């Protein structure tokens, strides 16, 4: 479906004076970050759009939470001669509308066509004109299936399916899997990260395992990666319990799984990062949970059943003024050793408070950080940061602030705001996804568009969840923001490979 008639688009674009493609404003809103002696530049917000909160996808369910994870479908991204760009974005909701308890929501991904008409002007657009800068068209839904064509679910993972016989030599074998119950042995997935592969398959990271799954282009599970024991949720007897309702004794905290997933497409290394610290590393409290773990897997050989762990590092997440962790909802590969990290509070439209203090796409470097993979720290009895105090033998990543999503001047250019009042022009609370694509400006070859989609938690007053109507009490649109950034360390061949550009 399309929200604008072509003539309305044309009219508004004339008014937005796009006549000089790529022309950039140079003013005080440009911010920089320095990491490993490289200067990265944020040139500001260039696009905004949304899909209405009540939009329904082809299964009849509310589209909901499209921003848990995003990735351009390979071979679809194009820079047009007028400076606009288009592509098909594959997006992942998490586990459905679960404000009143988890639901039997089959994991799925959506394809959404995106057209970005970047706006570089300094005048403040009104909300109506601003949303013409990013046009979003829902195309289709791909449901995801466990082995044997069994549907997956979003229900809490109260039971464990034992590892399959033949593990690990049987190519169909899986490790212990989170399932809803013995009676309903459906694989339960709370998807939070997405990587598009050149063969049409997708890596999907989740919160329950926390695992990384590979699905083929039709949504069939083909591979499962289980993290080291230190990350697996275990009870006091050392048994795995995947529930998200309670924190385990060791391992990932409830709902703090692999929010971040990204690929180094040249070296074929897949990276996943926990939203915040494991329980033994201080993850049981916001004031001690900043030292999270980044893990790396060699995925160069798609025929290997169990990709091997090739790296693990500690990343220090930013802290609020009260000393609480700004947990990380996404990471994105920039160049070997350098990543973007989307760390934030939960305030804004749909959040507890209207005033968001921290929503950033930051940068971190693991160039000097200690690689702890394969050491005693992979055993849950050896914390890296007991009660949140980092072990002195570990050098963590270097983390620097970069792009703020809650810059009042930048939001105002697109008819948006932070803080009271709460209405459709208030920035969404939960941003959980990042994608990079080249601007294609010959004068600025290091410039990239940074796309981010919000997760609205399926909040609408007119919803359908697994066929049943619901009213979440608030309409939170699925907002999309696009920034223009200069990333001098990026190898253009890497981004082209990630996007499937020949
Ligand atoms: C650029 O061209 C595309 C394709 O014709 C069109 O859809 C888009 O609106 C144009 N952008 C601008 C800013 O005119
Ligand atoms: C799939 O089906 C095969 C053959 O019936 C069975 O042995 C296997 O346990 C099933 N696997 C799962 C995960 O259901
Ligand atoms: C996990 O813990 C929950 C209680 O939090 C319990 O209901 C469930 O049975 C446990 N699952 C396993 C596999 O022990
Ligand atoms: C957010 O704004 C709305 C209306 O604009 C107001 O009713 C609500 O109390 C505000 N929330 C907080 C936590 O201040």
Coordinates of C-alpha atoms and ligand atoms in Angstrom, one line a residue:
X1 CA 0.0 0.0 0.0
X2 CA 1.1 3.6 -0.7
X3 CA 0.2 6.5 1.4
X4 CA 0.7 9.3 -1.1
X5 CA -0.6 9.9 -4.6
X6 CA 2.2 10.5 -7.1
X7 CA 1.0 14.1 -7.7
X8 CA 1.0 14.9 -4.0
X9 CA 4.6 13.6 -3.9
X10 CA 5.7 15.7 -6.8
X11 CA 4.1 18.9 -5.5
X12 CA 5.6 18.5 -2.1
X13 CA 9.0 17.7 -3.5
X14 CA 9.0 20.8 -5.6
X15 CA 8.3 22.8 -2.5
X16 CA 11.1 21.0 -0.6
X17 CA 13.6 22.3 -3.2
X18 CA 15.5 19.1 -4.0
X19 CA 16.9 20.7 -7.1
X20 CA 20.5 20.4 -6.0
X21 CA 21.1 16.7 -5.1
X22 CA 23.6 16.1 -2.4
X23 CA 23.8 19.7 -1.3
X24 CA 24.6 19.7 2.4
X25 CA 24.1 22.3 5.1
X26 CA 27.2 23.1 7.0
X27 CA 26.3 24.4 10.4
X28 CA 26.7 23.8 14.1
X29 CA 24.5 20.7 14.1
X30 CA 27.4 18.8 12.5
X31 CA 28.9 16.6 15.3
X32 CA 32.0 14.5 15.2
X33 CA 33.6 11.5 17.1
X34 CA 37.2 10.5 17.1
X35 CA 38.1 6.8 17.4
X36 CA 41.5 5.2 16.7
X37 CA 42.6 8.6 15.3
X38 CA 39.8 8.6 12.7
X39 CA 37.2 11.4 12.7
X40 CA 33.6 10.4 12.1
X41 CA 31.1 13.0 11.2
X42 CA 27.3 13.2 11.8
X43 CA 25.9 15.6 9.1
X44 CA 22.4 15.4 10.6
X45 CA 18.9 14.1 10.0
X46 CA 18.0 13.8 6.3
X47 CA 14.8 11.7 6.3
X48 CA 11.7 10.8 8.4
X49 CA 8.7 8.6 7.7
X50 CA 6.4 6.1 9.3
X51 CA 4.0 3.3 8.9
X52 CA 0.8 3.9 10.8
X53 CA 0.4 1.9 14.1
X54 CA -2.8 0.1 12.9
X55 CA -1.4 -1.1 9.5
X56 CA -2.1 -4.8 8.9
X57 CA 0.1 -7.2 7.1
X58 CA -0.9 -10.0 4.8
X59 CA -1.7 -12.5 7.5
X60 CA -4.3 -10.1 8.9
X61 CA -2.2 -9.2 12.0
X62 CA -1.1 -5.7 13.0
X63 CA 2.3 -5.1 11.3
X64 CA 3.7 -3.8 14.6
X65 CA 7.3 -3.6 15.9
X66 CA 9.1 -3.5 12.5
X67 CA 12.2 -1.9 14.0
X68 CA 13.6 -4.8 16.0
X69 CA 16.0 -5.5 13.2
X70 CA 16.4 -4.3 9.6
X71 CA 18.6 -5.2 6.6
X72 CA 18.5 -4.2 2.9
X73 CA 17.6 -7.2 0.8
X74 CA 20.6 -8.1 -1.3
X75 CA 20.7 -6.5 -4.7
X76 CA 17.8 -4.0 -4.2
X77 CA 19.6 -0.8 -3.0
X78 CA 20.0 1.9 -5.7
X79 CA 21.1 5.5 -5.8
X80 CA 19.1 7.5 -8.3
X81 CA 20.5 10.3 -10.4
X82 CA 18.4 12.9 -8.5
X83 CA 20.0 12.0 -5.2
X84 CA 17.1 9.9 -3.9
X85 CA 17.7 6.3 -3.0
X86 CA 15.5 3.2 -3.0
X87 CA 15.7 -0.4 -1.9
X88 CA 13.8 -3.2 -0.2
X89 CA 14.2 -3.3 3.5
X90 CA 13.7 -6.6 5.2
X91 CA 12.5 -6.0 8.8
X92 CA 11.8 -8.1 11.8
X93 CA 9.2 -7.6 14.5
X94 CA 10.0 -9.4 17.8
X95 CA 7.4 -11.7 19.5
X96 CA 4.1 -9.9 18.8
X97 CA 1.8 -7.9 21.1
X98 CA 2.9 -9.1 24.5
X99 CA 2.0 -6.3 26.9
X100 CA -0.5 -8.7 28.6
X101 CA 1.6 -11.8 28.4
X102 CA 3.4 -13.6 25.6
X103 CA 1.4 -14.9 22.6
X104 CA 1.6 -17.7 20.0
X105 CA 3.0 -15.3 17.4
X106 CA 4.9 -17.0 14.6
X107 CA 8.2 -15.3 13.9
X108 CA 8.2 -13.5 10.6
X109 CA 9.9 -10.9 8.5
X110 CA 8.4 -8.3 6.3
X111 CA 9.7 -6.7 3.0
X112 CA 9.1 -3.0 2.9
X113 CA 10.1 -0.9 -0.1
X114 CA 11.7 2.4 0.9
X115 CA 12.3 5.6 -1.0
X116 CA 14.4 8.2 0.6
X117 CA 14.3 11.8 -0.8
X118 CA 16.9 13.3 1.5
X119 CA 16.1 16.8 2.9
X120 CA 19.2 19.0 3.5
X121 CA 17.5 22.3 4.1
X122 CA 17.8 24.3 7.3
X123 CA 14.1 25.4 7.4
X124 CA 11.8 23.4 9.6
X125 CA 9.4 21.3 7.6
X126 CA 6.0 20.7 9.0
X127 CA 5.1 17.1 10.0
X128 CA 3.1 16.5 6.8
X129 CA 5.9 17.5 4.5
X130 CA 8.6 15.9 6.6
X131 CA 7.1 12.4 6.2
X132 CA 7.4 12.6 2.4
X133 CA 11.1 12.4 2.7
X134 CA 10.9 8.6 3.5
X135 CA 8.1 6.7 1.8
X136 CA 7.5 3.1 2.9
X137 CA 5.5 0.5 1.0
X138 CA 4.7 -2.8 2.7
X139 CA 5.2 -5.7 0.2
X140 CA 5.0 -9.1 1.8
X141 CA 5.4 -11.3 4.9
X142 CA 7.6 -14.4 5.2
X143 CA 6.7 -16.6 8.1
X144 CA 9.5 -18.6 9.8
X145 CA 9.5 -22.3 10.5
X146 CA 11.4 -24.7 12.8
X147 CA 12.7 -28.1 11.5
X148 CA 10.1 -30.3 9.9
X149 CA 8.0 -27.3 8.8
X150 CA 6.8 -26.7 12.3
X151 CA 5.7 -23.1 13.0
X152 CA 7.6 -21.1 15.6
X153 CA 6.0 -19.2 18.5
X154 CA 6.5 -16.1 20.6
X155 CA 5.3 -17.8 23.8
X156 CA 7.6 -17.8 26.8
X157 CA 10.2 -20.6 26.6
X158 CA 9.2 -22.7 29.6
X159 CA 10.7 -26.0 28.3
X160 CA 13.9 -27.2 26.6
X161 CA 14.0 -29.5 23.6
X162 CA 17.1 -31.7 24.1
X163 CA 20.0 -31.4 21.6
X164 CA 19.3 -33.7 18.7
X165 CA 21.0 -37.1 18.3
X166 CA 24.0 -37.0 16.1
X167 CA 25.0 -33.5 17.3
X168 CA 27.1 -32.0 16.0
X169 CA 27.7 -34.1 12.9
X170 CA 24.1 -34.3 11.8
X171 CA 23.6 -31.2 9.6
X172 CA 20.0 -31.0 10.9
X173 CA 21.1 -31.2 14.5
X174 CA 20.4 -28.4 16.9
X175 CA 21.7 -27.7 20.4
X176 CA 19.2 -27.5 23.3
X177 CA 16.3 -25.4 22.0
X178 CA 13.9 -23.1 23.7
X179 CA 10.3 -24.4 23.3
X180 CA 7.0 -23.2 24.7
X181 CA 6.1 -26.4 26.6
X182 CA 6.5 -30.2 26.3
X183 CA 2.9 -30.3 25.0
X184 CA 3.5 -27.4 22.6
X185 CA 7.0 -28.2 21.5
X186 CA 7.2 -25.1 19.3
X187 CA 10.5 -23.3 18.9
X188 CA 10.1 -19.9 20.6
X189 CA 11.8 -16.9 19.0
X190 CA 12.1 -13.3 20.1
X191 CA 13.9 -11.9 17.1
X192 CA 16.1 -8.8 17.6
X193 CA 18.9 -8.9 15.0
X194 CA 19.1 -9.5 11.2
X195 CA 21.8 -10.0 8.6
X196 CA 21.0 -10.6 4.9
X197 CA 23.3 -13.1 3.2
X198 CA 24.2 -13.2 -0.5
X199 CA 22.6 -16.7 -0.9
X200 CA 19.2 -15.2 0.1
X201 CA 19.3 -16.7 3.6
X202 CA 19.2 -14.6 6.8
X203 CA 20.9 -14.7 10.2
X204 CA 18.4 -13.8 13.0
X205 CA 19.5 -13.3 16.6
X206 CA 17.1 -13.8 19.5
X207 CA 16.6 -13.0 23.2
X208 CA 15.6 -16.4 24.5
X209 CA 18.6 -18.6 23.6
X210 CA 20.2 -16.2 23.2
X211 CA 20.8 -17.9 19.9
X212 CA 21.6 -17.0 16.3
X213 CA 19.5 -18.8 13.7
X214 CA 19.9 -19.0 10.0
X215 CA 16.7 -19.2 7.9
X216 CA 16.6 -19.7 4.2
X217 CA 14.8 -17.3 1.9
X218 CA 11.5 -19.1 2.5
X219 CA 11.8 -18.9 6.3
X220 CA 12.9 -22.5 7.0
X221 CA 15.4 -22.9 9.8
X222 CA 18.7 -24.2 8.5
X223 CA 21.3 -23.5 11.3
X224 CA 21.6 -22.7 15.0
X225 CA 24.5 -21.1 16.8
X226 CA 24.6 -21.5 20.6
X227 CA 26.9 -19.1 22.5
X228 CA 29.4 -20.1 25.2
X229 CA 28.1 -21.4 28.6
X230 CA 28.8 -18.1 30.3
X231 CA 26.0 -16.5 28.1
X232 CA 23.4 -19.4 28.3
X233 CA 20.7 -18.8 30.9
X234 CA 21.2 -21.4 33.6
X235 CA 19.5 -22.0 37.0
X236 CA 21.3 -22.6 40.3
X237 CA 21.9 -26.3 39.3
X238 CA 23.5 -25.3 36.1
X239 CA 20.5 -26.4 34.0
X240 CA 19.4 -24.3 31.1
X241 CA 16.1 -22.4 31.5
X242 CA 15.2 -20.1 28.6
X243 CA 12.3 -18.3 30.3
X244 CA 12.2 -14.5 29.9
X245 CA 10.0 -14.1 32.9
X246 CA 12.7 -14.5 35.5
X247 CA 16.4 -13.8 35.5
X248 CA 18.5 -16.9 35.4
X249 CA 21.3 -17.6 38.0
X250 CA 24.0 -17.0 35.4
X251 CA 23.9 -16.1 31.7
X252 CA 22.0 -13.5 29.8
X253 CA 19.4 -11.5 31.8
X254 CA 15.7 -11.9 30.9
X255 CA 14.9 -9.9 27.8
X256 CA 18.6 -8.8 27.5
X257 CA 19.6 -11.3 24.8
X258 CA 21.3 -10.8 21.4
X259 CA 19.8 -7.5 20.4
X260 CA 22.8 -6.7 18.3
X261 CA 23.8 -8.7 15.2
X262 CA 26.0 -7.7 12.3
X263 CA 28.3 -9.2 9.6
X264 CA 31.8 -8.3 8.4
X265 CA 31.0 -9.3 4.9
X266 CA 34.6 -9.4 3.6
X267 CA 36.0 -11.5 6.3
X268 CA 32.8 -13.5 6.9
X269 CA 32.7 -12.9 10.6
X270 CA 29.3 -12.7 12.3
X271 CA 29.1 -10.5 15.5
X272 CA 26.4 -10.6 18.1
X273 CA 26.2 -8.5 21.3
X274 CA 24.1 -8.8 24.4
X275 CA 21.8 -5.9 25.3
X276 CA 23.6 -5.6 28.7
X277 CA 25.7 -7.6 31.0
X278 CA 25.1 -11.3 31.9
X279 CA 23.8 -11.9 35.4
X280 CA 27.3 -13.0 36.8
X281 CA 28.7 -9.8 35.2
X282 CA 26.3 -7.4 37.1
X283 CA 23.3 -7.8 34.8
X284 CA 20.8 -8.2 37.6
X285 CA 20.7 -4.4 38.2
X286 CA 20.8 -1.4 35.9
X287 CA 23.4 0.3 38.0
X288 CA 25.9 -2.6 37.5
X289 CA 25.0 -3.9 34.0
X290 CA 27.2 -1.9 31.7
X291 CA 29.9 -4.5 30.8
X292 CA 28.3 -6.4 28.0
X293 CA 29.8 -9.0 25.7
X294 CA 30.4 -9.0 22.0
X295 CA 31.0 -12.5 20.4
X296 CA 32.3 -13.3 16.9
X297 CA 31.7 -16.4 14.7
X298 CA 33.5 -17.5 11.6
X299 CA 30.7 -18.1 9.0
X300 CA 33.0 -18.3 5.9
X301 CA 31.9 -21.9 5.2
X302 CA 28.1 -22.3 5.0
X303 CA 28.4 -26.1 5.1
X304 CA 29.8 -26.1 8.7
X305 CA 27.0 -27.0 11.1
X306 CA 28.6 -25.2 14.1
X307 CA 30.4 -22.0 13.2
X308 CA 33.3 -21.5 15.6
X309 CA 33.6 -18.8 18.1
X310 CA 36.6 -16.7 17.0
X311 CA 36.5 -13.7 19.3
X312 CA 34.8 -12.2 22.4
X313 CA 35.3 -8.8 23.9
X314 CA 33.8 -6.6 26.6
X315 CA 32.0 -3.4 25.6
X316 CA 31.4 -0.7 28.3
X317 CA 27.9 0.7 27.6
X318 CA 27.2 4.4 28.4
X319 CA 25.6 5.4 31.7
X320 CA 22.7 7.8 32.4
X321 CA 23.2 10.7 34.8
X322 CA 21.9 8.4 37.5
X323 CA 24.5 5.8 36.7
X324 CA 22.2 3.4 35.0
X325 CA 23.2 1.5 31.9
X326 CA 21.9 2.7 28.5
X327 CA 21.4 -0.8 27.2
X328 CA 22.3 -1.5 23.5
X329 CA 19.6 -2.4 21.0
X330 CA 21.7 -2.9 17.9
X331 CA 25.2 -3.0 16.5
X332 CA 26.4 -2.4 13.0
X333 CA 29.8 -3.3 11.4
X334 CA 31.7 -0.3 10.2
X335 CA 35.2 -1.6 9.5
X336 CA 37.4 -4.3 11.1
X337 CA 37.4 -3.5 14.8
X338 CA 34.9 -0.6 14.6
X339 CA 31.1 -0.8 15.1
X340 CA 28.1 1.4 15.5
X341 CA 26.0 0.8 18.7
X342 CA 22.4 1.9 19.2
X343 CA 22.3 2.6 23.0
X344 CA 19.3 4.3 24.6
X345 CA 16.8 4.8 27.3
X346 CA 13.2 3.7 26.9
X347 CA 11.6 7.1 26.9
X348 CA 9.6 8.9 24.2
X349 CA 6.4 7.9 22.4
X350 CA 5.2 4.7 23.9
X351 CA 7.7 4.8 26.8
X352 CA 7.3 5.6 30.5
X353 CA 8.4 9.2 30.2
X354 CA 8.0 11.6 27.3
X355 CA 11.5 13.1 27.7
X356 CA 14.2 10.9 26.3
X357 CA 17.7 11.8 27.5
X358 CA 19.8 9.3 25.5
X359 CA 19.2 7.7 22.1
X360 CA 22.4 7.4 20.2
X361 CA 24.1 5.7 17.4
X362 CA 27.5 5.6 19.0
X363 CA 30.9 4.1 17.9
X364 CA 33.1 1.6 19.6
X365 CA 36.5 0.0 18.8
X366 CA 37.8 -3.4 19.9
X367 CA 41.3 -2.7 18.4
X368 CA 42.9 -2.5 21.9
X369 CA 40.4 -4.7 23.7
X370 CA 41.2 -8.1 25.3
X371 CA 39.9 -11.1 23.4
X372 CA 38.5 -13.4 26.1
X373 CA 37.1 -16.1 23.8
X374 CA 38.0 -19.6 24.8
X375 CA 39.2 -18.5 28.3
X376 CA 37.9 -19.2 31.8
X377 CA 35.5 -16.3 31.3
X378 CA 33.4 -18.5 29.0
X379 CA 32.5 -20.5 32.1
X380 CA 29.7 -18.8 34.1
X381 CA 31.6 -19.3 37.4
X382 CA 34.3 -16.7 36.3
X383 CA 32.6 -13.3 35.9
X384 CA 34.3 -10.6 33.8
X385 CA 32.7 -8.0 36.1
X386 CA 31.5 -9.2 39.4
X387 CA 28.8 -6.8 40.7
X388 CA 29.7 -4.6 37.7
X389 CA 33.4 -4.1 38.6
X390 CA 35.5 -5.0 35.6
X391 CA 38.2 -7.6 36.1
X392 CA 41.5 -5.6 35.9
X393 CA 43.1 -8.1 33.5
X394 CA 40.5 -7.1 30.8
X395 CA 40.8 -4.1 28.6
X396 CA 37.3 -3.2 27.3
X397 CA 36.4 -1.7 24.0
X398 CA 36.7 2.1 23.6
X399 CA 33.2 3.6 23.3
X400 CA 32.5 7.1 22.1
X401 CA 29.2 9.0 21.6
X402 CA 28.3 9.9 18.0
X403 CA 24.8 10.5 16.6
X404 CA 22.0 11.7 19.0
X405 CA 18.5 10.9 17.9
X406 CA 17.1 13.4 20.4
X407 CA 18.8 16.6 19.1
X408 CA 15.9 19.2 19.4
X409 CA 17.1 21.2 16.3
X410 CA 17.4 18.2 14.1
X411 CA 14.0 16.8 15.2
X412 CA 12.4 20.2 14.6
X413 CA 13.6 20.2 10.9
X414 CA 11.2 17.2 10.4
X415 CA 8.3 18.5 12.5
X416 CA 9.3 16.2 15.4
X417 CA 10.1 16.8 19.0
X418 CA 11.3 15.2 22.2
X419 CA 9.5 15.6 25.6
X420 CA 5.9 16.8 26.3
X421 CA 3.4 16.6 24.7
X422 CA 2.9 13.0 23.8
X423 CA 1.4 13.0 20.3
X424 CA 2.3 11.6 16.9
X425 CA 5.2 14.1 16.5
X426 CA 6.9 12.8 19.6
X427 CA 9.9 10.7 18.8
X428 CA 9.3 6.9 19.5
X429 CA 10.8 5.4 22.6
X430 CA 12.3 2.2 21.2
X431 CA 14.8 2.4 18.4
X432 CA 16.4 -1.0 17.7
X433 CA 17.8 -1.3 14.3
X434 CA 20.6 0.1 12.0
X435 CA 21.5 -0.2 8.3
X436 CA 24.1 1.6 6.3
X437 CA 24.1 2.4 2.5
X438 CA 26.2 4.7 0.4
X439 CA 25.0 8.2 -0.4
X440 CA 26.7 8.0 -3.8
X441 CA 27.9 11.6 -3.7
X442 CA 31.2 11.8 -5.7
X443 CA 32.3 14.8 -3.7
X444 CA 31.9 12.8 -0.4
X445 CA 32.8 9.2 -1.1
X446 CA 32.9 8.4 2.6
X447 CA 29.3 9.5 3.2
X448 CA 26.6 6.9 4.1
X449 CA 23.0 7.0 5.0
X450 CA 22.3 5.6 8.4
X451 CA 18.8 4.1 8.6
X452 CA 17.0 3.3 11.8
X453 CA 13.5 1.9 12.4
X454 CA 11.6 2.1 15.7
X455 CA 9.9 -0.9 17.4
X456 CA 6.4 0.3 18.5
X457 CA 5.7 -2.8 20.5
X458 CA 2.6 -3.3 18.4
X459 CA 0.9 -0.4 20.3
X460 CA -2.2 0.6 18.6
X461 CA -5.8 1.2 19.7
X462 CA -7.1 -0.9 16.7
X463 CA -4.9 -4.0 16.7
X464 CA -5.2 -7.7 15.6
X465 CA -2.9 -10.1 17.3
X466 CA -2.9 -13.7 16.1
X467 CA -6.4 -13.1 14.7
X468 CA -7.7 -11.5 17.9
X469 CA -8.6 -7.8 18.2
X470 CA -6.8 -5.7 20.9
X471 CA -6.5 -2.1 22.1
X472 CA -3.1 -1.2 23.5
X473 CA -4.5 2.2 24.7
X474 CA -2.1 4.3 22.6
X475 CA -1.2 4.7 18.9
X476 CA 2.5 4.5 18.4
X477 CA 3.5 4.8 14.7
X478 CA 6.4 2.8 13.4
X479 CA 8.8 5.7 12.8
X480 CA 11.9 5.7 10.6
X481 CA 14.8 8.1 10.7
X482 CA 17.7 8.5 8.3
X483 CA 20.9 10.3 9.1
X484 CA 23.8 11.2 6.9
X485 CA 27.2 10.3 8.3
X486 CA 30.9 10.4 7.1
X487 CA 32.6 7.1 8.0
X488 CA 36.2 7.3 6.7
X489 CA 37.2 3.9 7.9
X490 CA 34.6 2.1 5.8
X491 CA 35.8 0.0 2.9
X492 CA 33.3 0.7 0.2
X493 CA 33.6 -2.9 -1.1
X494 CA 32.4 -4.1 2.3
X495 CA 29.2 -2.1 2.2
X496 CA 28.7 -3.1 -1.5
X497 CA 29.0 -6.7 -0.6
X498 CA 26.6 -6.3 2.4
X499 CA 24.1 -4.8 0.0
X500 CA 24.7 -7.2 -2.9
X501 CA 25.7 -4.3 -5.2
X502 CA 27.7 -5.7 -8.2
Ligands
LIG1 C1 13.9 10.9 -7.8 O1 13.5 10.0 -8.8 C2 12.6 9.0 -8.4 C3 12.4 8.0 -9.5 O2 11.9 8.7 -10.6 C4 11.4 9.6 -7.8 O3 10.5 8.6 -7.3 C5 11.7 10.5 -6.7 O4 10.6 11.1 -6.1 C6 12.7 11.6 -7.2 N1 13.2 12.4 -6.0 C7 13.1 13.7 -6.1 C8 13.6 14.3 -4.9 O5 12.6 14.3 -7.0
LIG2 C1 11.9 -34.0 12.6 O1 11.4 -35.3 12.1 C2 12.2 -36.4 12.2 C3 11.6 -37.6 11.5 O2 10.3 -37.7 11.9 C4 12.4 -36.6 13.7 O3 13.3 -37.7 13.9 C5 13.0 -35.4 14.3 O4 13.1 -35.5 15.7 C6 12.1 -34.1 14.1 N1 12.8 -33.0 14.5 C7 12.2 -32.0 15.2 C8 13.1 -30.9 15.6 O5 11.0 -32.0 15.3
LIG3 C1 12.0 -22.6 34.1 O1 11.6 -21.8 35.1 C2 10.2 -21.5 35.2 C3 9.9 -20.7 36.4 O2 10.5 -19.5 36.2 C4 9.5 -22.9 35.3 O3 8.1 -22.6 35.2 C5 9.9 -23.8 34.1 O4 9.3 -25.1 34.3 C6 11.4 -23.9 34.1 N1 11.8 -24.7 32.9 C7 12.6 -25.7 33.0 C8 12.9 -26.3 31.7 O5 13.2 -26.0 34.0
LIG4 C1 3.3 12.8 28.4 O1 2.5 13.7 27.7 C2 1.1 13.4 27.9 C3 0.2 14.3 27.1 O2 0.9 15.1 26.2 C4 0.7 13.5 29.4 O3 -0.6 13.2 29.5 C5 1.6 12.6 30.2 O4 1.3 12.7 31.5 C6 3.1 12.8 29.9 N1 3.8 11.8 30.5 C7 4.7 12.0 31.5 C8 5.3 10.9 32.2 O5 4.9 13.2 31.9

